[in-house]
mmCIF file of C-alpha atoms and ligand atoms in Angstrom:
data_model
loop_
_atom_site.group_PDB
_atom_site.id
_atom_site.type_symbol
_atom_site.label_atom_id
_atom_site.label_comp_id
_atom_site.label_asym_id
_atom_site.label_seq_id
_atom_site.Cartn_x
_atom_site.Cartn_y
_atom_site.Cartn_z
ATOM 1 C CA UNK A 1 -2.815 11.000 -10.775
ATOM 2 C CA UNK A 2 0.897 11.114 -11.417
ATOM 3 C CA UNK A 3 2.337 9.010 -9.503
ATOM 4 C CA UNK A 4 4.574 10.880 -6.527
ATOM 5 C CA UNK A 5 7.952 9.254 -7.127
ATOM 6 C CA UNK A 6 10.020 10.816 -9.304
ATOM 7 C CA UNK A 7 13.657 9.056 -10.688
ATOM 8 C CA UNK A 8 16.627 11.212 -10.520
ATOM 9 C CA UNK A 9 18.412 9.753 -13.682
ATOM 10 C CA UNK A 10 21.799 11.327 -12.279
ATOM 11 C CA UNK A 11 21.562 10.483 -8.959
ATOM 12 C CA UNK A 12 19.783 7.416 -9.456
ATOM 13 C CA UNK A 13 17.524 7.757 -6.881
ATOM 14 C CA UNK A 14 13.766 8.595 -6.121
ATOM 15 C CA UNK A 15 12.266 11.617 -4.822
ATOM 16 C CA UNK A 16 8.979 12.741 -3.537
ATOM 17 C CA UNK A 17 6.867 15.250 -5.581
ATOM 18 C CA UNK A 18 3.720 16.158 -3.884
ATOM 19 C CA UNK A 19 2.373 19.530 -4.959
ATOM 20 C CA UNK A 20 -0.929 19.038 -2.655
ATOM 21 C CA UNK A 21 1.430 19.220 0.703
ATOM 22 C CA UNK A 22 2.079 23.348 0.016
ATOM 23 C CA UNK A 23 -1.364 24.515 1.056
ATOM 24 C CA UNK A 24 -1.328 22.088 4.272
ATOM 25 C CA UNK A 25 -2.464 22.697 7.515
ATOM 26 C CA UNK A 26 0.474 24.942 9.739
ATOM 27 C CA UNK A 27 0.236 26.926 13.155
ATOM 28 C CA UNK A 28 -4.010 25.921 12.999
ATOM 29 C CA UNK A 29 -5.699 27.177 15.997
ATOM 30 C CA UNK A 30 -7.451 23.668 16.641
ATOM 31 C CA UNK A 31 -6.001 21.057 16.709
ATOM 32 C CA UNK A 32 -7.046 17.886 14.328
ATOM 33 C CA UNK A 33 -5.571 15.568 17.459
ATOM 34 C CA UNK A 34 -7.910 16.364 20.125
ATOM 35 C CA UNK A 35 -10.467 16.207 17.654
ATOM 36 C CA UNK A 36 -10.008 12.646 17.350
ATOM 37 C CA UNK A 37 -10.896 12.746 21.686
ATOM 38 C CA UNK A 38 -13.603 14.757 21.268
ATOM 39 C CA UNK A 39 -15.499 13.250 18.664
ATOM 40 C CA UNK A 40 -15.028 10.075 20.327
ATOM 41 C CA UNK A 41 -13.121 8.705 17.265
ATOM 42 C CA UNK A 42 -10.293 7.445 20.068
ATOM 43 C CA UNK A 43 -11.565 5.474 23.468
ATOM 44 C CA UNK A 44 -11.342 7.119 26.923
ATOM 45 C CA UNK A 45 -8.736 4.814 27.567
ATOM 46 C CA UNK A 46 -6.555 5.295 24.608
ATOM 47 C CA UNK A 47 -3.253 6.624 25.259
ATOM 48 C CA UNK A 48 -1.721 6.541 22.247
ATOM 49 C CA UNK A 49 -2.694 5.963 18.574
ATOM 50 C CA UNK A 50 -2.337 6.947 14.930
ATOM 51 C CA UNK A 51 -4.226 9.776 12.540
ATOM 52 C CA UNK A 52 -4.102 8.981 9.122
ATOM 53 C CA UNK A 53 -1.900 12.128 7.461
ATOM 54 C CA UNK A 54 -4.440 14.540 6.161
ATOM 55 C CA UNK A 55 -2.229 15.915 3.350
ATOM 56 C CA UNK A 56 -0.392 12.507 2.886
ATOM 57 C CA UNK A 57 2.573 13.087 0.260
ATOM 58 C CA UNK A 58 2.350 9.305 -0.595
ATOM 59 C CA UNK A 59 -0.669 7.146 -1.236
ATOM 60 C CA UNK A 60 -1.371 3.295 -2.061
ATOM 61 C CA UNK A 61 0.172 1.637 -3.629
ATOM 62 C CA UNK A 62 2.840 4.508 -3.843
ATOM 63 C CA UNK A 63 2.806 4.696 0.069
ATOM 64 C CA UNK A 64 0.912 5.594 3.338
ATOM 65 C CA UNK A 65 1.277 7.946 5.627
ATOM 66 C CA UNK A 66 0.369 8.222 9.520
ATOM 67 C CA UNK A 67 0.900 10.412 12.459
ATOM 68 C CA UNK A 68 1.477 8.637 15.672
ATOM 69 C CA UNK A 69 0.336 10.339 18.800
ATOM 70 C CA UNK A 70 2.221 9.833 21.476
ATOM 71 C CA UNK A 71 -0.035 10.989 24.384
ATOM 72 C CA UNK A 72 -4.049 12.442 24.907
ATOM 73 C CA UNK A 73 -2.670 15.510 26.655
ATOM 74 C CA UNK A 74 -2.628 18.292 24.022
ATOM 75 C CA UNK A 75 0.285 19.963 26.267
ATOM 76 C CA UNK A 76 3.021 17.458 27.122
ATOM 77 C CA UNK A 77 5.834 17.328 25.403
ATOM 78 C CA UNK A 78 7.576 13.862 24.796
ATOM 79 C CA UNK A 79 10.146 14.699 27.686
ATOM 80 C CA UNK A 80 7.359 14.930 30.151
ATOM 81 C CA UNK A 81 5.955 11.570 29.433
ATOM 82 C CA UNK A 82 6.991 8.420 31.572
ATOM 83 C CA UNK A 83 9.102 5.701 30.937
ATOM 84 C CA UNK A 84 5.736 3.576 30.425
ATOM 85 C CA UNK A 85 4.323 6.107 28.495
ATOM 86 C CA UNK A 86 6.617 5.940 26.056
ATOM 87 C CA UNK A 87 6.767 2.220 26.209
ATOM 88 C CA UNK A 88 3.016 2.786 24.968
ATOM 89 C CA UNK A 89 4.277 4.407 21.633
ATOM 90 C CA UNK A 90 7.284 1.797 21.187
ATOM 91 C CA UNK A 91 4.722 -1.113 21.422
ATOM 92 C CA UNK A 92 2.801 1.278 18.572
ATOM 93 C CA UNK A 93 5.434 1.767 16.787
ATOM 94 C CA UNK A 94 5.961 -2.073 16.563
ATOM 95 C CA UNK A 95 2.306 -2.713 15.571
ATOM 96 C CA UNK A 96 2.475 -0.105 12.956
ATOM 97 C CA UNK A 97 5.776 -2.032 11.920
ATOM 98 C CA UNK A 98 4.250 -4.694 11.385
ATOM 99 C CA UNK A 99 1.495 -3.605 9.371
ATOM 100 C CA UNK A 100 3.235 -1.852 6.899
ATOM 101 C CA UNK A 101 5.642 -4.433 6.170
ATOM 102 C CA UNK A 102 2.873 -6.477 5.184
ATOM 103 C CA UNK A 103 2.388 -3.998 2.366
ATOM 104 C CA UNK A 104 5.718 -1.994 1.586
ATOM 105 C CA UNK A 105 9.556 -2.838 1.632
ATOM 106 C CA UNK A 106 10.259 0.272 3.985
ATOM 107 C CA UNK A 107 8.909 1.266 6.879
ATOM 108 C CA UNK A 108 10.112 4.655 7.610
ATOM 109 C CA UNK A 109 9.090 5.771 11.500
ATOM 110 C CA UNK A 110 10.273 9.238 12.221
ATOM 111 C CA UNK A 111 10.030 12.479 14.486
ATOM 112 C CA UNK A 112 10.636 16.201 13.362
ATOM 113 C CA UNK A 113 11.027 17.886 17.231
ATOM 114 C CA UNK A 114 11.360 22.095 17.015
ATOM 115 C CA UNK A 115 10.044 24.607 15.418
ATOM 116 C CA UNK A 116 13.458 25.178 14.196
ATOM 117 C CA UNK A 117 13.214 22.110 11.560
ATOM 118 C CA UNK A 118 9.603 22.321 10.838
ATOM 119 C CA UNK A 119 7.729 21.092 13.465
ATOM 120 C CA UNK A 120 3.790 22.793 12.366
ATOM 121 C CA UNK A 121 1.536 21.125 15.240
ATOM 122 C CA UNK A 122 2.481 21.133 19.077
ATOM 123 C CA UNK A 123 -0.089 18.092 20.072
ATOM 124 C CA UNK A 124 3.007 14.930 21.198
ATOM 125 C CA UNK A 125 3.044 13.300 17.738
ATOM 126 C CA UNK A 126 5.534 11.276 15.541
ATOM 127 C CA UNK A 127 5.282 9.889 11.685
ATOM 128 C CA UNK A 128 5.237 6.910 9.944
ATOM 129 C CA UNK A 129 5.185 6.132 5.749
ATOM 130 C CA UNK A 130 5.038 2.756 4.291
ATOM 131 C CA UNK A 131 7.087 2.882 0.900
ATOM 132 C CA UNK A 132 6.797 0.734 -1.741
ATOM 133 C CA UNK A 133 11.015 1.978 -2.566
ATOM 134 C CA UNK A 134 13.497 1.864 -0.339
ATOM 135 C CA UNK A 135 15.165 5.500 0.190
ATOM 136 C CA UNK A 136 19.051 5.845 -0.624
ATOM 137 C CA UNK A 137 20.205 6.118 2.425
ATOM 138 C CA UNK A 138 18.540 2.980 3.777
ATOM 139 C CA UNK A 139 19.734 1.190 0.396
ATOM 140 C CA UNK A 140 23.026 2.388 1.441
ATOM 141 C CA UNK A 141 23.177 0.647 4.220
ATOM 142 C CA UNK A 142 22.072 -2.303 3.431
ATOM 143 C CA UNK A 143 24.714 -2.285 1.039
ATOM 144 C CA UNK A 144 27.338 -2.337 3.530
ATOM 145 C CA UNK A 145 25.547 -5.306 4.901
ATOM 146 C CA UNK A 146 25.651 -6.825 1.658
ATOM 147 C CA UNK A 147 29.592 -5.894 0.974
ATOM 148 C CA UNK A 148 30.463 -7.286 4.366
ATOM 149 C CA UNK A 149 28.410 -10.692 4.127
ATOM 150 C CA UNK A 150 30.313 -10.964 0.528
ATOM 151 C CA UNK A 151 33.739 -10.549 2.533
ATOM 152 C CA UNK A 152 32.922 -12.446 5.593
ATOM 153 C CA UNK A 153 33.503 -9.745 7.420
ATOM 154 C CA UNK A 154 30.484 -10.471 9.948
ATOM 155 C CA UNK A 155 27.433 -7.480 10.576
ATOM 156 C CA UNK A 156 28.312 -4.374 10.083
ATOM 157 C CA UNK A 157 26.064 -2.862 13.201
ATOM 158 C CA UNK A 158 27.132 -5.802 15.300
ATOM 159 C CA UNK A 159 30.824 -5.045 14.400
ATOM 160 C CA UNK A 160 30.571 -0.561 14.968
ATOM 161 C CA UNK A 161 28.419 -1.549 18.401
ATOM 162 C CA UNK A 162 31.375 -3.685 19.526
ATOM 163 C CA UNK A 163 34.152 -1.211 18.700
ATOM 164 C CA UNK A 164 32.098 1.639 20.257
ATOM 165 C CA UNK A 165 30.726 -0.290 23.425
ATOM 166 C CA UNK A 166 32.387 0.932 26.522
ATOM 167 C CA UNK A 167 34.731 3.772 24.968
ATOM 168 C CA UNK A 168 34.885 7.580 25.280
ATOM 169 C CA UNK A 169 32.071 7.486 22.416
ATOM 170 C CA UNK A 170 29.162 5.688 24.585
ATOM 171 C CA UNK A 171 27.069 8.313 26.068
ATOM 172 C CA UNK A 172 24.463 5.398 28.028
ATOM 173 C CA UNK A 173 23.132 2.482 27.766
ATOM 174 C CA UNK A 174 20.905 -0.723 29.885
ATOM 175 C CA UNK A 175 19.942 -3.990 29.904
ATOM 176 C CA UNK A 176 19.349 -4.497 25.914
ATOM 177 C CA UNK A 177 20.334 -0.944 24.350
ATOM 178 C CA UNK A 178 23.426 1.367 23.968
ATOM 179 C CA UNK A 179 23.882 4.783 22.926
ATOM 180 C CA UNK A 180 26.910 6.205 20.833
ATOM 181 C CA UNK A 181 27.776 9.376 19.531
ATOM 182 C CA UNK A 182 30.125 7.384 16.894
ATOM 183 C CA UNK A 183 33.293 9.730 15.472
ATOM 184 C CA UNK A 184 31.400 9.701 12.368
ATOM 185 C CA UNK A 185 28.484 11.736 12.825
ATOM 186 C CA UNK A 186 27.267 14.815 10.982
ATOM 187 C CA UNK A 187 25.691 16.740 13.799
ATOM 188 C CA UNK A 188 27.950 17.643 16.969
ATOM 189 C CA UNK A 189 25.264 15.567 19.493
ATOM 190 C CA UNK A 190 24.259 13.364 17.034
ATOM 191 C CA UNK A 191 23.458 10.075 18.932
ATOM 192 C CA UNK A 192 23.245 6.509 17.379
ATOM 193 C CA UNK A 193 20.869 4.330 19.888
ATOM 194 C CA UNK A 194 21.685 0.124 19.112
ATOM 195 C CA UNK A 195 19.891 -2.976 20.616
ATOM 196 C CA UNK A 196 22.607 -5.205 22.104
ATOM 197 C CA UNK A 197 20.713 -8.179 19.902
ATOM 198 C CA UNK A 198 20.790 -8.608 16.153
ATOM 199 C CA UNK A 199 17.433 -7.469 15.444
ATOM 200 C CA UNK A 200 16.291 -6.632 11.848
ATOM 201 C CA UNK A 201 13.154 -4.685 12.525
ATOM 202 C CA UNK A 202 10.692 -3.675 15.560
ATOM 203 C CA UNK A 203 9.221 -7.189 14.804
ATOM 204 C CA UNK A 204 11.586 -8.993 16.061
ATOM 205 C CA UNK A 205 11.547 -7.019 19.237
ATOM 206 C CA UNK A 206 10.823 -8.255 22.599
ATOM 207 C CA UNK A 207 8.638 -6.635 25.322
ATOM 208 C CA UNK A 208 11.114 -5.782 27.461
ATOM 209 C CA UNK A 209 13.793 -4.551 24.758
ATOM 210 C CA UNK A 210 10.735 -2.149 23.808
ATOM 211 C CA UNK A 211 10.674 -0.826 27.607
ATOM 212 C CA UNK A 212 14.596 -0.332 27.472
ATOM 213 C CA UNK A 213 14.520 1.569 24.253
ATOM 214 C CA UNK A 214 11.728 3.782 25.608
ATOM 215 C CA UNK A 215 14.064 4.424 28.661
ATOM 216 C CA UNK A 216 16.991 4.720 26.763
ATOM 217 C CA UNK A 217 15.310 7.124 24.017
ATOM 218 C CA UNK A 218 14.193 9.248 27.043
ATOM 219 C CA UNK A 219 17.301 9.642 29.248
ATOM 220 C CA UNK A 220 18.984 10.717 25.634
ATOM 221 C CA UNK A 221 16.604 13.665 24.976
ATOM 222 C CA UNK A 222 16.429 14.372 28.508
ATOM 223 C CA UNK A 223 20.388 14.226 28.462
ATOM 224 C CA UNK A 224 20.079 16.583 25.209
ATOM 225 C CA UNK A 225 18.113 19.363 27.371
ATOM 226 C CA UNK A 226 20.240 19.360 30.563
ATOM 227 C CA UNK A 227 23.255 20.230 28.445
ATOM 228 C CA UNK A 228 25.112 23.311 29.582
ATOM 229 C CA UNK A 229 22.532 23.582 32.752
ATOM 230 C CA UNK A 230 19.443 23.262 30.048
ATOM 231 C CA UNK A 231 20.728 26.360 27.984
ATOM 232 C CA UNK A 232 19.882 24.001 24.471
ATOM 233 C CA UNK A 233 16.804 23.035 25.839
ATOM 234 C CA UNK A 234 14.350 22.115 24.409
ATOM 235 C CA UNK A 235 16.849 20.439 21.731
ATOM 236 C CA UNK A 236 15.337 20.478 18.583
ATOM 237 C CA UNK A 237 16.432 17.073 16.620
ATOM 238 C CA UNK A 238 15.332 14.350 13.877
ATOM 239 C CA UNK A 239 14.601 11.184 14.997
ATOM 240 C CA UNK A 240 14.174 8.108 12.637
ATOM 241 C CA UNK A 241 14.559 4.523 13.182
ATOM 242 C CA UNK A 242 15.939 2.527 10.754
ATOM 243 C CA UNK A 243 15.064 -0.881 10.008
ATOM 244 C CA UNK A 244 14.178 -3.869 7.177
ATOM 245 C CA UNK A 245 12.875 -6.775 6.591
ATOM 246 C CA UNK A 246 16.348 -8.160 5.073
ATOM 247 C CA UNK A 247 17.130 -10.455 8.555
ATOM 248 C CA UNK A 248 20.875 -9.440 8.221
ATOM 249 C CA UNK A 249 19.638 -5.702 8.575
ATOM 250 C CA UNK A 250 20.222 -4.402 12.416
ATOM 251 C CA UNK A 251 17.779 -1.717 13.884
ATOM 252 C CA UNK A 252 19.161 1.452 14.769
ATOM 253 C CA UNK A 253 17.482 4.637 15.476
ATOM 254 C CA UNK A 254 19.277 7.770 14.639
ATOM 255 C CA UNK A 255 18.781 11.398 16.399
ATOM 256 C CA UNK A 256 20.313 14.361 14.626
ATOM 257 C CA UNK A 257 20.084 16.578 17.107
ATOM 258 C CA UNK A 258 20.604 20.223 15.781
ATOM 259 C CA UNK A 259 21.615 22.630 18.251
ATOM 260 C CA UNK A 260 25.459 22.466 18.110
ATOM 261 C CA UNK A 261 25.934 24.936 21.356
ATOM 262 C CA UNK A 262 23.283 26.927 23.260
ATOM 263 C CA UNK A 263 21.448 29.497 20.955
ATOM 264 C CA UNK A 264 23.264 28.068 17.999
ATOM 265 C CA UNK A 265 22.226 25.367 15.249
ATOM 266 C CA UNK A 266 24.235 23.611 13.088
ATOM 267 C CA UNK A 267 22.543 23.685 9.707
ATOM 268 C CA UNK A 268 23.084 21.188 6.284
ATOM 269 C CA UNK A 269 24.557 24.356 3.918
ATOM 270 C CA UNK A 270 26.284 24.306 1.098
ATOM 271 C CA UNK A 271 29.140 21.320 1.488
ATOM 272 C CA UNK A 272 26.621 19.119 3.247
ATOM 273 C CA UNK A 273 23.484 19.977 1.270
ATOM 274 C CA UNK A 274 24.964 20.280 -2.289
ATOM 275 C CA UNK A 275 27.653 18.134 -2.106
ATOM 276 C CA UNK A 276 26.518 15.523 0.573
ATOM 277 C CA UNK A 277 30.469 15.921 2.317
ATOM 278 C CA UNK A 278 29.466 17.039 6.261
ATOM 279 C CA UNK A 279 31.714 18.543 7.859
ATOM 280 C CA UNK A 280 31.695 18.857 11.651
ATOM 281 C CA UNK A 281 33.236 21.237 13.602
ATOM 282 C CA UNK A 282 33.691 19.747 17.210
ATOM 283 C CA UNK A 283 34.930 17.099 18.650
ATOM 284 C CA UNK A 284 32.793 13.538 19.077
ATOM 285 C CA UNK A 285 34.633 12.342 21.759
ATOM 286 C CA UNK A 286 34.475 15.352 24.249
ATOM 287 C CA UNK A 287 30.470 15.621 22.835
ATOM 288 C CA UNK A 288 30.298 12.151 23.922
ATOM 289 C CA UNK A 289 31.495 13.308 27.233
ATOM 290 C CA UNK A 290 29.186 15.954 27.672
ATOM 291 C CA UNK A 291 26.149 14.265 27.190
ATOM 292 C CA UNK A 292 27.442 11.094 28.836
ATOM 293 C CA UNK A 293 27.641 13.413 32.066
ATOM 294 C CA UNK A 294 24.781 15.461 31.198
ATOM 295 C CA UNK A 295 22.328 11.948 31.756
ATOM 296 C CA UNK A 296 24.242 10.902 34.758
ATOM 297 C CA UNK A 297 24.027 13.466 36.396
ATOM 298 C CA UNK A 298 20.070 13.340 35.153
ATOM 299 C CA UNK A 299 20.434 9.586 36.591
ATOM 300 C CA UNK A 300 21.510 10.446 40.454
HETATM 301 ZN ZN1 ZN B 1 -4.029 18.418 20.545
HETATM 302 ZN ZN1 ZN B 2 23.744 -6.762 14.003
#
């Protein structure tokens, strides 16, 4: 088989090419989740676990690729699950972490939530690939890292978490995580979550900083659907938490969340998609505001 990464020579940088993925599975009538229930391939007492990708667009070495389901119950939607519920897919997520790194350099753990970008099956479920390449934007990043190190200019994510902390462009945060919507973002509720610590990867996290990003992660989306008395809800958005094994890395998990105002989307078009310049039309301080109020008032 060929393999599924394929070098752009002008962009210098990799892309996926997996033919197999057009004939997938979309809008089934059963559901390949539940299945895993009913033929007893999960426990009775298993809340949360993952399905191997049935039409995985990478495969070993290359990659793997996993869904993670967040919940048994076929109908709840991740903003109906508890706070400890959803502490049972960040301790997943940090198993899963921890497996792949064994095996790959990137650990990509990711959400596509609305029909509006492509979400095919309803069931509570997340992603994960293992890549044996780190993906541009990633490599990006940890270029910054590298640039700043080389300066002595200190952490990058440290340094924006600081400057952020406490201004008009924190939205919430608790004991060990913040949440920003940082003047830089490409999406007008596009929302940055940090943990307070320097931590490179899920590995490094702590029980309790796992419990505090499940809370946080839920008062966000929850904040996201009470916007403008719930007239965006159920925010569709792209979640994906970003993290290496490189110890001067930081963790971050980024939500592009695409409704820009209720029954509107913002979508990547032509200046974001072919030329990679965003351009956003409102402002990220007063968006800060809103969904800062939005999850207190969610909070009383
Ligand atoms: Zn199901
Ligand atoms: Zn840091």
């Amino acid at each position: 088989m060929q393999t599924p990464l394929i070098w752009n020579p002008i962009l210098r940088q990799h892309l996926v090419n997996a033919p197999h993925r057009m004939n997938r599975r979309e809008g089934a009538s059963s559901c390949a989740f539940c299945a895993d229930i009913t033929e007893g391939k999960v426990g009775p007492e298993t809340q949360v676990w993952l399905h191997p990708n049935d039409f995985p667009p990478l495969q070993p070495p290359v990659g793997e690729a996993y869904v993670v389901i967040y919940n048994r119950d076929h109908h709840r939607t991740f903003t109906q699950l508890s706070v400890d519920e959803v502490n049972a897919v960040t301790h997943l997520w940090r198993d899963l972490y921890c497996d792949l790194a064994s095996r790959y350099p990137t650990v990509m753990i990711f959400e596509n939530s609305g029909e509006a970008i492509g979400q095919t099956q309803h069931h509570p479920h997340g992603q994960a690939f293992g890549v044996s390449i780190i993906p541009p934007t990633l490599e990006r990043e940890l270029e910054t890292v590298v640039q700043d190190e080389a300066a002595v200019a200190g952490f990058p994510f440290c340094r924006v978490a600081v400057e952020l902390a406490g201004e008009v462009y924190e939205v919430a945060s608790n004991g060990t995580w913040q949440a920003f919507l940082p003047p830089y973002v490409r999406y007008p509720y596009e929302t940055h979550l940090y943990p307070h610590r320097h931590v490179a990867n899920l590995a490094g996290m702590q029980d309790n900083e796992l419990h505090d990003f499940a809370a946080l992660l839920l008062r966000v989306v929850h904040g996201y659907n009470a916007l403008y008395d719930g007239a965006m809800a159920p925010m569709p958005y792209l979640l994906g938490i970003h993290q290496l094994a490189d110890e001067r890395f930081h963790l971050h998990v980024e939500i592009l969340a695409i409704g820009r105002a209720p029954g509107k989307l913002k979508y990547a078009a032509s200046s974001e998609t072919l030329w990679g310049l965003w351009t956003n039309d409102s402002s990220p301080a007063q968006k800060a505001q809103e969904l800062h109020d939005a999850i207190a008032r969610i909070d009383q």
